[in-house]
Structures are given as C-alpha cells and as structure tokens.
Short mmCIF file of C-alpha atoms and ligand atoms in Angstrom, two decimals:
data_model
loop_
_atom_site.label_atom_id
_atom_site.label_comp_id
_atom_site.label_asym_id
_atom_site.label_seq_id
_atom_site.Cartn_x
_atom_site.Cartn_y
_atom_site.Cartn_z
CA UNK I 240 6.23 89.04 101.26
CA UNK I 241 7.79 90.41 98.06
CA UNK I 242 10.73 88.63 96.41
CA UNK I 243 13.20 91.43 95.02
CA UNK I 244 14.20 90.54 91.59
CA UNK I 245 17.55 92.34 90.73
CA UNK I 246 18.14 92.33 86.84
CA UNK I 247 14.19 91.24 86.69
CA UNK I 248 13.90 93.11 83.44
CA UNK I 249 16.46 91.34 81.77
CA UNK I 250 15.75 88.01 79.71
CA UNK I 251 15.84 85.34 82.51
CA UNK I 252 14.45 87.89 85.11
CA UNK I 253 11.16 88.80 83.14
CA UNK I 254 10.47 85.03 83.04
CA UNK I 255 11.13 84.46 86.52
CA UNK I 256 8.63 87.54 87.40
CA UNK I 257 6.08 85.87 85.22
CA UNK I 258 6.25 82.52 87.16
CA UNK I 259 6.32 84.23 90.47
CA UNK I 260 3.09 86.47 89.59
CA UNK I 261 1.37 83.48 88.45
CA UNK I 262 2.23 81.45 91.63
CA UNK I 263 0.65 84.45 93.36
CA UNK I 264 3.87 86.01 94.63
CA UNK I 265 4.46 89.74 94.80
CA UNK I 266 7.66 90.98 93.11
CA UNK I 267 9.63 94.14 92.70
CA UNK I 268 11.98 94.36 89.92
CA UNK I 269 15.32 96.26 90.76
CA UNK I 270 17.21 97.13 87.50
CA UNK I 271 19.23 100.02 85.97
CA UNK I 272 18.12 98.88 82.52
CA UNK I 273 21.71 99.05 81.09
CA UNK I 274 20.71 95.71 79.28
CA UNK I 275 16.88 95.74 78.87
CA UNK I 276 14.12 97.68 78.12
CA UNK I 277 11.06 99.10 80.23
CA UNK I 278 8.79 97.82 77.86
CA UNK I 279 9.34 94.35 79.51
CA UNK I 280 7.14 95.39 82.48
CA UNK I 281 4.16 96.15 80.28
CA UNK I 282 4.73 92.76 78.34
CA UNK I 283 4.59 91.04 81.82
CA UNK I 284 1.41 92.80 82.73
CA UNK I 285 0.01 91.59 79.62
CA UNK I 286 1.09 88.04 80.09
CA UNK I 287 -0.24 87.88 84.08
CA UNK I 288 -2.63 90.78 84.05
CA UNK I 289 -0.44 92.29 86.98
CA UNK I 290 2.35 94.86 86.45
CA UNK I 291 5.29 94.57 88.72
CA UNK I 292 6.41 96.87 90.76
CA UNK I 293 9.79 98.39 89.37
CA UNK I 294 12.61 100.44 90.72
CA UNK I 295 15.28 101.76 88.76
CA UNK I 296 18.54 101.24 90.43
CA UNK I 297 22.17 100.01 90.57
CA UNK I 298 22.90 97.01 92.52
CA UNK I 299 26.27 98.95 93.55
CA UNK I 300 24.03 101.47 95.42
CA UNK I 301 23.45 100.28 98.87
CA UNK I 302 21.23 103.07 100.08
CA UNK I 303 19.01 102.35 96.89
CA UNK I 304 18.81 98.82 97.78
CA UNK I 305 17.84 99.26 101.52
CA UNK I 306 15.19 101.71 100.43
CA UNK I 307 13.56 99.54 98.06
CA UNK I 308 13.93 96.38 100.35
CA UNK I 309 12.45 98.06 102.94
CA UNK I 310 9.62 100.09 101.14
CA UNK I 311 8.52 96.88 99.27
CA UNK I 312 8.25 94.67 102.42
CA UNK I 313 11.05 91.90 100.69
CA UNK I 314 11.65 88.73 102.38
CA UNK I 315 13.88 87.24 99.43
CA UNK I 316 16.10 88.37 96.63
CA UNK I 317 16.76 86.78 93.25
CA UNK I 318 20.14 88.20 92.44
CA UNK I 319 20.46 88.27 88.43
CA UNK I 320 21.60 91.65 88.00
CA UNK I 321 25.01 91.60 86.34
CA UNK I 322 26.99 91.53 83.11
CA UNK I 323 27.35 88.37 80.85
CA UNK I 324 29.34 88.61 78.19
CA UNK I 325 32.74 86.64 78.08
CA UNK I 326 34.20 88.65 75.16
CA UNK I 327 33.36 91.71 76.95
CA UNK I 328 34.86 90.60 80.17
CA UNK I 329 38.15 89.91 78.60
CA UNK I 330 38.22 93.72 77.12
CA UNK I 331 36.82 95.29 80.58
CA UNK I 332 37.36 93.19 83.38
CA UNK I 333 37.19 96.10 86.16
CA UNK I 334 33.71 96.57 84.98
CA UNK I 335 32.58 93.14 85.26
CA UNK I 336 34.29 92.74 88.64
CA UNK I 337 32.64 96.13 89.79
CA UNK I 338 28.98 95.29 88.74
CA UNK I 339 29.07 91.17 89.13
CA UNK I 340 31.48 90.98 92.57
CA UNK I 341 30.83 94.42 94.04
CA UNK I 342 27.07 94.50 93.18
CA UNK I 343 26.69 91.34 95.05
CA UNK I 344 28.84 92.49 97.96
CA UNK I 345 26.51 95.73 98.39
CA UNK I 346 23.44 93.62 97.77
CA UNK I 347 24.47 91.53 100.74
CA UNK I 348 25.15 94.46 102.73
CA UNK I 349 21.75 95.74 102.30
CA UNK I 350 20.09 92.57 102.84
CA UNK I 351 21.89 92.22 106.43
CA UNK I 352 20.99 96.02 107.31
CA UNK I 353 17.11 95.17 106.31
CA UNK I 354 17.26 91.78 107.56
CA UNK I 355 16.22 90.31 104.40
CA UNK I 356 18.24 86.81 104.73
CA UNK I 357 16.87 84.65 101.33
CA UNK I 358 18.88 85.14 98.54
CA UNK I 359 18.81 82.96 95.26
CA UNK I 360 21.99 83.81 93.00
CA UNK I 361 22.27 83.47 89.21
CA UNK I 362 25.48 81.73 88.46
CA UNK I 363 26.83 79.83 85.70
CA UNK I 364 28.04 76.58 84.48
CA UNK I 365 31.21 78.50 83.07
CA UNK I 366 32.54 78.55 86.85
CA UNK I 367 33.60 74.59 86.28
CA UNK I 368 35.76 75.56 83.21
CA UNK I 369 37.23 72.52 81.28
CA UNK I 370 35.43 69.58 82.54
CA UNK I 371 37.69 66.52 84.09
CA UNK I 372 34.46 64.24 83.59
CA UNK I 373 30.65 64.72 82.31
CA UNK I 374 28.05 65.25 83.36
CA UNK I 375 29.30 67.88 85.59
CA UNK I 376 28.38 67.47 88.91
CA UNK I 377 28.26 70.43 91.73
CA UNK I 378 31.22 68.81 93.33
CA UNK I 379 33.81 69.22 90.18
CA UNK I 380 36.36 71.46 90.67
CA UNK I 381 36.00 75.18 89.72
CA UNK I 382 38.34 76.60 87.17
CA UNK I 383 36.51 79.62 85.07
CA UNK I 384 39.00 80.49 82.14
CA UNK I 385 37.26 84.22 81.64
CA UNK I 386 36.97 87.22 83.82
CA UNK I 387 33.05 86.64 83.57
CA UNK I 388 33.34 83.24 85.15
CA UNK I 389 35.70 84.50 87.76
CA UNK I 390 33.19 86.97 88.96
CA UNK I 391 30.93 84.20 89.01
CA UNK I 392 32.97 82.17 91.09
CA UNK I 393 34.09 85.10 93.62
CA UNK I 394 30.40 86.24 94.07
CA UNK I 395 29.61 82.37 95.12
CA UNK I 396 32.29 82.32 97.34
CA UNK I 397 31.53 85.83 98.96
CA UNK I 398 27.88 84.56 99.31
CA UNK I 399 29.23 81.38 101.07
CA UNK I 400 31.07 83.54 103.73
CA UNK I 401 27.91 85.78 104.17
CA UNK I 402 25.85 82.62 104.82
CA UNK I 403 28.29 82.05 107.81
CA UNK I 404 28.53 85.63 109.17
CA UNK I 405 27.11 87.17 112.29
CA UNK I 406 24.05 87.99 110.52
CA UNK I 407 23.97 85.04 108.42
CA UNK I 408 22.00 84.94 104.92
CA UNK I 409 20.70 81.65 103.48
CA UNK I 410 21.99 81.22 100.17
CA UNK I 411 21.06 79.17 97.07
CA UNK I 412 23.67 79.20 94.03
CA UNK I 413 21.97 78.24 90.89
CA UNK I 414 24.40 77.11 88.01
CA UNK I 415 22.78 77.93 85.00
CA UNK I 416 23.79 75.79 81.87
CA UNK I 417 22.53 77.38 78.16
CA UNK I 418 19.25 79.31 78.61
CA UNK I 419 17.32 79.61 75.69
CA UNK I 420 13.69 79.73 74.28
CA UNK I 421 11.24 82.21 75.76
CA UNK I 422 7.45 82.38 77.10
CA UNK I 423 4.99 80.57 75.05
CA UNK I 424 3.19 83.84 74.22
CA UNK I 425 6.15 85.20 72.43
CA UNK I 426 5.53 88.36 74.50
CA UNK I 427 8.70 88.44 76.35
CA UNK I 428 12.04 86.69 75.13
CA UNK I 429 15.73 87.31 74.45
CA UNK I 430 16.79 90.90 72.96
CA UNK I 431 20.26 91.18 72.78
CA UNK I 432 22.07 94.38 71.34
CA UNK I 433 23.98 94.07 67.94
CA UNK I 434 24.95 90.86 66.38
CA UNK I 435 24.30 88.17 69.20
CA UNK I 436 27.36 86.18 70.48
CA UNK I 437 25.27 83.15 71.94
CA UNK I 438 23.93 80.39 69.30
CA UNK I 439 19.91 80.32 69.71
CA UNK I 440 19.52 84.21 69.14
CA UNK I 441 22.03 84.12 66.21
CA UNK I 442 20.04 81.24 64.67
CA UNK I 443 16.88 83.28 65.07
CA UNK I 444 18.58 86.09 63.47
CA UNK I 445 19.55 84.22 60.62
CA UNK I 446 16.17 82.47 60.25
CA UNK I 447 14.20 85.88 60.16
CA UNK I 448 16.87 87.23 57.53
CA UNK I 449 18.55 89.69 59.57
CA UNK I 450 21.91 88.08 59.35
CA UNK I 451 23.01 86.08 56.04
CA UNK I 452 24.57 83.06 57.70
CA UNK I 453 25.29 81.23 60.92
CA UNK I 454 28.96 80.70 61.43
CA UNK I 455 29.38 77.38 63.16
CA UNK I 456 32.88 77.77 65.30
CA UNK I 457 34.53 74.47 64.77
CA UNK I 458 33.68 70.99 63.28
CA UNK I 459 36.60 69.13 64.33
CA UNK I 460 35.80 68.77 67.94
CA UNK I 461 35.68 65.18 69.41
CA UNK I 462 32.02 64.96 69.40
CA UNK I 463 29.45 62.85 67.26
CA UNK I 464 29.33 65.41 64.58
CA UNK I 465 32.37 67.44 65.36
CA UNK I 466 30.37 70.83 66.54
CA UNK I 467 30.32 71.87 70.10
CA UNK I 468 27.95 70.25 72.65
CA UNK I 469 26.25 72.28 75.23
CA UNK I 470 23.01 71.47 77.65
CA UNK I 471 20.25 73.91 76.59
CA UNK I 472 17.51 74.54 79.18
CA UNK I 473 14.24 76.16 78.43
CA UNK I 474 13.98 79.69 80.27
CA UNK I 475 10.70 78.75 81.45
CA UNK I 476 11.88 75.79 83.07
CA UNK I 477 14.91 77.56 84.49
CA UNK I 478 12.35 80.36 85.78
CA UNK I 479 10.51 77.29 87.56
CA UNK I 480 13.69 76.41 89.03
CA UNK I 481 14.07 79.70 91.07
CA UNK I 482 10.59 79.00 92.70
CA UNK I 483 11.75 75.79 93.93
CA UNK I 484 14.97 77.21 95.29
CA UNK I 485 13.18 80.17 96.84
CA UNK I 486 10.98 77.46 98.77
CA UNK I 487 13.88 75.80 100.38
CA UNK I 488 16.37 78.28 100.51
CA UNK I 489 16.15 78.69 104.51
CA UNK I 490 16.37 74.94 104.91
CA UNK I 491 20.38 74.68 104.63
CA UNK I 492 22.97 77.69 104.80
CA UNK I 493 24.41 77.03 101.03
CA UNK I 494 22.94 75.41 98.48
CA UNK I 495 24.85 74.91 95.09
CA UNK I 496 22.95 73.43 92.14
CA UNK I 497 22.92 73.05 88.17
CA UNK I 498 19.94 74.04 86.40
CA UNK I 499 20.38 72.03 83.17
CA UNK I 500 18.48 69.19 81.35
CA UNK I 501 21.36 66.56 81.73
CA UNK I 502 21.23 66.04 77.76
CA UNK I 503 23.95 67.49 75.41
CA UNK I 504 22.94 68.81 72.04
CA UNK I 505 25.46 69.57 69.04
CA UNK I 506 25.37 72.86 67.06
CA UNK I 507 23.95 70.73 64.12
CA UNK I 508 21.43 69.53 65.99
CA UNK I 509 20.19 72.63 67.41
CA UNK I 510 20.12 73.99 63.83
CA UNK I 511 18.31 71.01 62.30
CA UNK I 512 15.85 71.47 65.14
CA UNK I 513 15.30 75.17 64.71
CA UNK I 514 15.02 74.60 60.88
CA UNK I 515 12.14 72.10 61.45
CA UNK I 516 10.31 74.36 64.06
CA UNK I 517 10.59 77.52 62.05
CA UNK I 518 10.24 76.20 58.34
CA UNK I 519 13.06 78.35 57.59
CA UNK I 520 16.58 77.48 55.90
CA UNK I 521 19.26 78.39 58.03
CA UNK I 522 22.52 78.74 55.87
CA UNK I 523 25.50 77.81 57.80
CA UNK I 524 29.21 78.10 57.27
CA UNK I 525 32.02 76.45 59.11
CA UNK I 526 34.45 78.62 60.81
CA UNK I 527 37.26 78.25 62.99
CA UNK I 528 37.09 77.39 66.54
CA UNK I 529 36.18 80.10 68.80
CA UNK I 530 38.77 81.05 71.48
CA UNK I 531 38.23 79.82 74.95
CA UNK I 532 35.16 77.08 73.75
CA UNK I 533 34.96 74.02 75.23
CA UNK I 534 33.95 70.71 73.24
CA UNK I 535 31.49 69.42 75.54
CA UNK I 536 29.44 70.02 78.60
CA UNK I 537 26.28 69.20 80.09
CA UNK I 538 24.85 69.09 83.74
CA UNK I 539 24.38 66.40 86.08
CA UNK I 540 20.80 67.13 86.73
CA UNK I 541 20.33 64.72 89.94
CA UNK I 542 20.99 67.19 92.83
CA UNK I 543 18.23 69.63 91.52
CA UNK I 544 15.72 66.59 91.35
CA UNK I 545 16.91 65.44 94.88
CA UNK I 546 16.91 68.79 96.71
CA UNK I 547 14.81 71.01 94.52
CA UNK I 548 12.43 68.49 93.22
CA UNK I 549 12.91 70.12 89.84
CA UNK I 550 13.67 68.88 86.43
CA UNK I 551 13.22 70.52 82.78
CA UNK I 552 10.14 69.29 81.38
CA UNK I 553 10.56 71.10 77.74
CA UNK I 554 12.99 69.76 75.20
CA UNK I 555 14.81 71.19 72.00
CA UNK I 556 11.89 71.24 69.89
CA UNK I 557 9.98 73.33 72.38
CA UNK I 558 12.92 75.68 72.69
CA UNK I 559 12.98 76.28 69.31
CA UNK I 560 9.62 76.77 68.53
CA UNK I 561 9.22 79.30 71.77
CA UNK I 562 12.56 81.32 70.31
CA UNK I 563 11.23 81.44 66.85
CA UNK I 564 7.77 82.31 68.01
CA UNK I 565 9.48 85.49 69.88
CA UNK I 566 11.59 86.29 66.76
CA UNK I 567 8.92 86.44 64.32
CA UNK I 568 6.59 88.25 66.43
CA UNK I 569 9.25 90.69 67.59
CA UNK I 570 11.91 91.25 64.62
CA UNK I 571 13.17 94.05 66.55
CA UNK I 572 12.75 93.22 69.95
CA UNK I 573 11.03 95.11 72.44
CA UNK I 574 11.17 98.01 69.98
CA UNK I 575 8.20 96.47 68.45
CA UNK I 576 5.88 97.81 70.72
P1 LIG T 835 20.30 90.28 80.83
O1 LIG T 835 21.56 91.10 80.39
O2 LIG T 835 19.22 89.80 79.83
O3 LIG T 835 19.89 90.60 82.37
C1 LIG T 835 20.42 91.32 83.38
C2 LIG T 835 19.76 92.60 83.77
O4 LIG T 835 20.47 93.20 84.86
C3 LIG T 835 19.57 93.27 82.59
O5 LIG T 835 18.04 93.87 82.89
C4 LIG T 835 20.05 94.52 83.07
O6 LIG T 835 19.81 95.82 82.73
C5 LIG T 835 20.58 94.51 84.65
N1 LIG T 835 21.60 94.97 85.19
C6 LIG T 835 22.89 94.68 84.98
N2 LIG T 835 23.91 95.40 85.71
C7 LIG T 835 23.19 95.97 86.54
C8 LIG T 835 23.60 96.69 87.96
N3 LIG T 835 24.59 97.34 88.16
N4 LIG T 835 22.25 97.58 88.58
C9 LIG T 835 21.19 96.98 88.14
N5 LIG T 835 20.56 96.30 87.22
C10 LIG T 835 21.94 95.75 86.18
O7 LIG T 835 20.84 88.79 81.03
P2 LIG T 835 20.17 87.34 81.41
O8 LIG T 835 20.54 86.60 80.34
O9 LIG T 835 18.96 87.49 81.97
O10 LIG T 835 21.43 86.85 82.94
C11 LIG T 835 20.88 87.31 83.89
C12 LIG T 835 21.98 86.46 85.10
O11 LIG T 835 21.88 85.50 84.94
C13 LIG T 835 23.17 87.28 84.88
O12 LIG T 835 23.57 87.50 86.05
C14 LIG T 835 23.88 86.39 84.16
O13 LIG T 835 25.44 86.27 84.07
C15 LIG T 835 23.48 85.00 84.70
N6 LIG T 835 23.64 83.81 83.51
C16 LIG T 835 23.18 83.81 82.29
C17 LIG T 835 23.21 82.93 81.30
C18 LIG T 835 22.69 83.22 79.96
O14 LIG T 835 22.97 82.42 79.09
N7 LIG T 835 21.66 84.11 79.63
C19 LIG T 835 23.84 81.80 81.63
C20 LIG T 835 24.36 81.69 82.96
C21 LIG T 835 24.13 82.63 83.98
N1 LIG T 836 28.29 78.71 68.33
C1 LIG T 836 28.59 78.70 67.08
N2 LIG T 836 27.87 79.87 66.16
C2 LIG T 836 27.69 81.12 67.09
C3 LIG T 836 27.44 80.91 68.21
C4 LIG T 836 27.80 79.92 69.01
O1 LIG T 836 28.98 77.77 66.29
O2 LIG T 836 27.34 81.99 66.48
C5 LIG T 836 28.67 77.27 69.36
C6 LIG T 836 29.59 77.63 69.98
O3 LIG T 836 31.05 77.40 69.47
C7 LIG T 836 29.19 76.48 70.97
C8 LIG T 836 27.87 76.61 71.04
O4 LIG T 836 27.49 77.24 69.61
O5 LIG T 836 29.84 75.21 70.84
C9 LIG T 836 27.27 77.34 72.32
O6 LIG T 836 27.48 78.70 72.32
P1 LIG T 836 27.13 79.94 73.05
O7 LIG T 836 27.91 80.88 73.00
O8 LIG T 836 25.57 79.90 72.80
O9 LIG T 836 27.23 79.36 74.83
P2 LIG T 836 28.52 78.92 75.21
O10 LIG T 836 29.43 78.54 74.62
O11 LIG T 836 28.51 80.19 76.25
O12 LIG T 836 28.06 77.76 76.30
#
C-alpha cells in the first residue's frame, strides 16, 4: 500500500521519501512546489534507484487529494505540506492559517471520503512556547507565540477531533525540534530561498563564501556561553521517526510525540562543530537578540523511545559534516543539476 507524502518535495519530505523507498514502501509525493524544486524527484531516484510518483497539487484542493489518494491506492498519509517561516507568518497570518489549518482540514476530509485512516502530522516544538521546565515533555502546556506556531497547534487540535469523529482517523503528531543536516550522499538537502533565517543553512552560506558573516542573535542569554540553545536533530534520524510512527499509528487514536535528541547545543558550539567539519573559517558577529527568541529549549526524548522505539543516532558532528557536504556539492541548491 502506498504512503502519500504531502510536501514530499521539501527538505524533510524528500528525506522521508528516501527512507520509505529504501524500506520497500511505495510513495506518492503530493506537492504544489511553492517552496521546492521538481529536481528533487530526480535526486531521490539517484539515491534509491526508484523515482517516486509525484502529483502537483495543493492540499487545500479536496478533489485533487481524493483523486490522488484513490488513484495511488494510498493507505496512509504523512502530512508535511505547509508554510514554515515564523517571520512571514507575522506579516501574512491569513496565508498561514489558510495553508496550514485549512490545508489540514481539507486533507482530513479527503481522507475520510476515501477511507484512508492513518495520518502522521508534522508539528513543531514551537507549539510549547516559553518552557516552564526543561526538557520539554509532551504534556507541557501549549502556548505558541507566533501565528505559525498557532497554526500548528490548531492543526493538532483539528486532527485530535477528527480522531474521535464518526469516521475516525488514526493520528500521530510529531513535534520536531530543530531538523538539520541532510542525506549523506549530498544529493538532497535544505535549499532555502534568499537569505536563510535558520542557523544551520546560514552557517553553510557563510562557510561557502556566499554570505560574509554570521550574526549571532544574543550573547547575554542565561546559558553556558550566553548564546541560544536548541535541540538539533539530524533530518535522516527525523525521517526514521516517521517510519516508526507509521508502523504504530493505528494502535492508538492520537499519539503526540517529540522528535528531538534530548541534547541542547548553543549557537557557538554549533559554529565550532561546523568549523571543524568544514575546515572553513566562519566569521561571526554578535547582534541583539532576535524578537520572540527563547533562550533554551530541548526535548524530552523518552516518549519517542517508549512508544516508537525511536531515538536519534547522529550527533552534531555528523549534522555539520552532512550539511557542509550538501552545501559544497550544491552551492546553488537544486539549481546545480
Ligand atoms: P519545506 O518548505 O522544505 O517543505 C514543505 C513542502 O510543502 C514544500 O515542498 C512546499 O512546496 C510544499 N507546500 C507548501 N504549501 C503547500 C500546499 N498548500 N499544497 C501542497 N504543497 C505545499 O519545509 P520543511 O522544512 O521540509 O518542513 C516540512 C514540514 O515540517 C512543515 O509543515 C513545517 O512546518 C514542519 N516543520 C519544519 C521544521 C524545520 O525546521 N524545517 C521544524 C518543525 C516543523
Ligand atoms: N541564530 C543566530 N543567527 C542566525 C540564525 C539563528 O544566532 O542567523 C540563533 C537563534 O537566535 C537561535 C538559534 O540560532 O538561538 C536557532 O535558530 P533557528 O532560527 O535555526 O531555530 P529556532 O529559533 O526557530 O528554533
């Protein structure tokens, strides 16, 4: 039976496709390519020997979803399609609610109409907001402070209601911490448009010489070296977490689980690891704190180990090695065909 991967042409989705195909599963990508490049399909074929089926469509289009789910004989969906920039979500909240919340609603309706029951959903640690206590456990209160975070929280609630409806869905909600790195081949990776907002792709662009300097937003946080701490998780480990979730999604109605390593890493520690992995100097400058940033957050990885039997295997050195491998082989991302 086939797994539909909405947003499967994107950074995380492409890595999930590879892991699923290599595990012998059939996949169909459903993506409107608003933030990805069709070349990724060719790259997935080069890694796995199999080109995934792909449908160009929008997750707000119920009819297109029904056709694709039926035509490909799908039994499950991994739902990644969505918009993900915190800053853009502040400027354009309507677009974010439409794509991320309405898109999830339309997908649920299409699944109910086609009898596809299982859904694994890409949520984010941003749903927690400012931590009361670390590490963040799944039962921590939810208080996101951006429109983006609120769209994820609402989509979680919507799916929870669908799980208890007359035509119930089996739901696994995965709260990602900070996915970085890429497939070790260097054939697929993170390819943001313009100047990257996130730390790892920004460091990569500085290392390759496309950006002059890394601005470090804040060195006066109450952390070991004053810079922000996050739980970086290798995207290939993250992809494996989705396979584990697919395998147990029908065992309980709603599963909510963190995907993180349980380890915090500061900005300066990540820069240091990247310098060692790449052999490149990364010029830095300290800048004021970024609005809305939290000093420190990292996951409790216990529930993922208990219910999914999943834990991250790759450390910061591998994350930096693979991010650099992708960057140096594809200085212009997927435009380097
Ligand atoms: P990405 O932008 O690389 O991938 C998202 C994909 O969805 C893209 O291929 C895009 O073209 C597609 N898409 C967007 N809107 C669509 C629509 N209306 N219809 C069909 N396709 C659409 O992002 P990513 O980093 O791979 O993230 C995937 C998911 O994981 C997103 O839902 C994101 O919010 C979530 N997430 C990402 C991170 C992160 O740091 N990357 C962290 C937590 C959660
Ligand atoms: N960061 C930084 N410079 C950048 C981008 C990010 O210092 O150019 C810091 C940011 O303040 C945070 C950490 O790096 O402490 C991770 O930021 P990112 O945007 O990657 O993830 P998020 O804050 O969304 O968890």
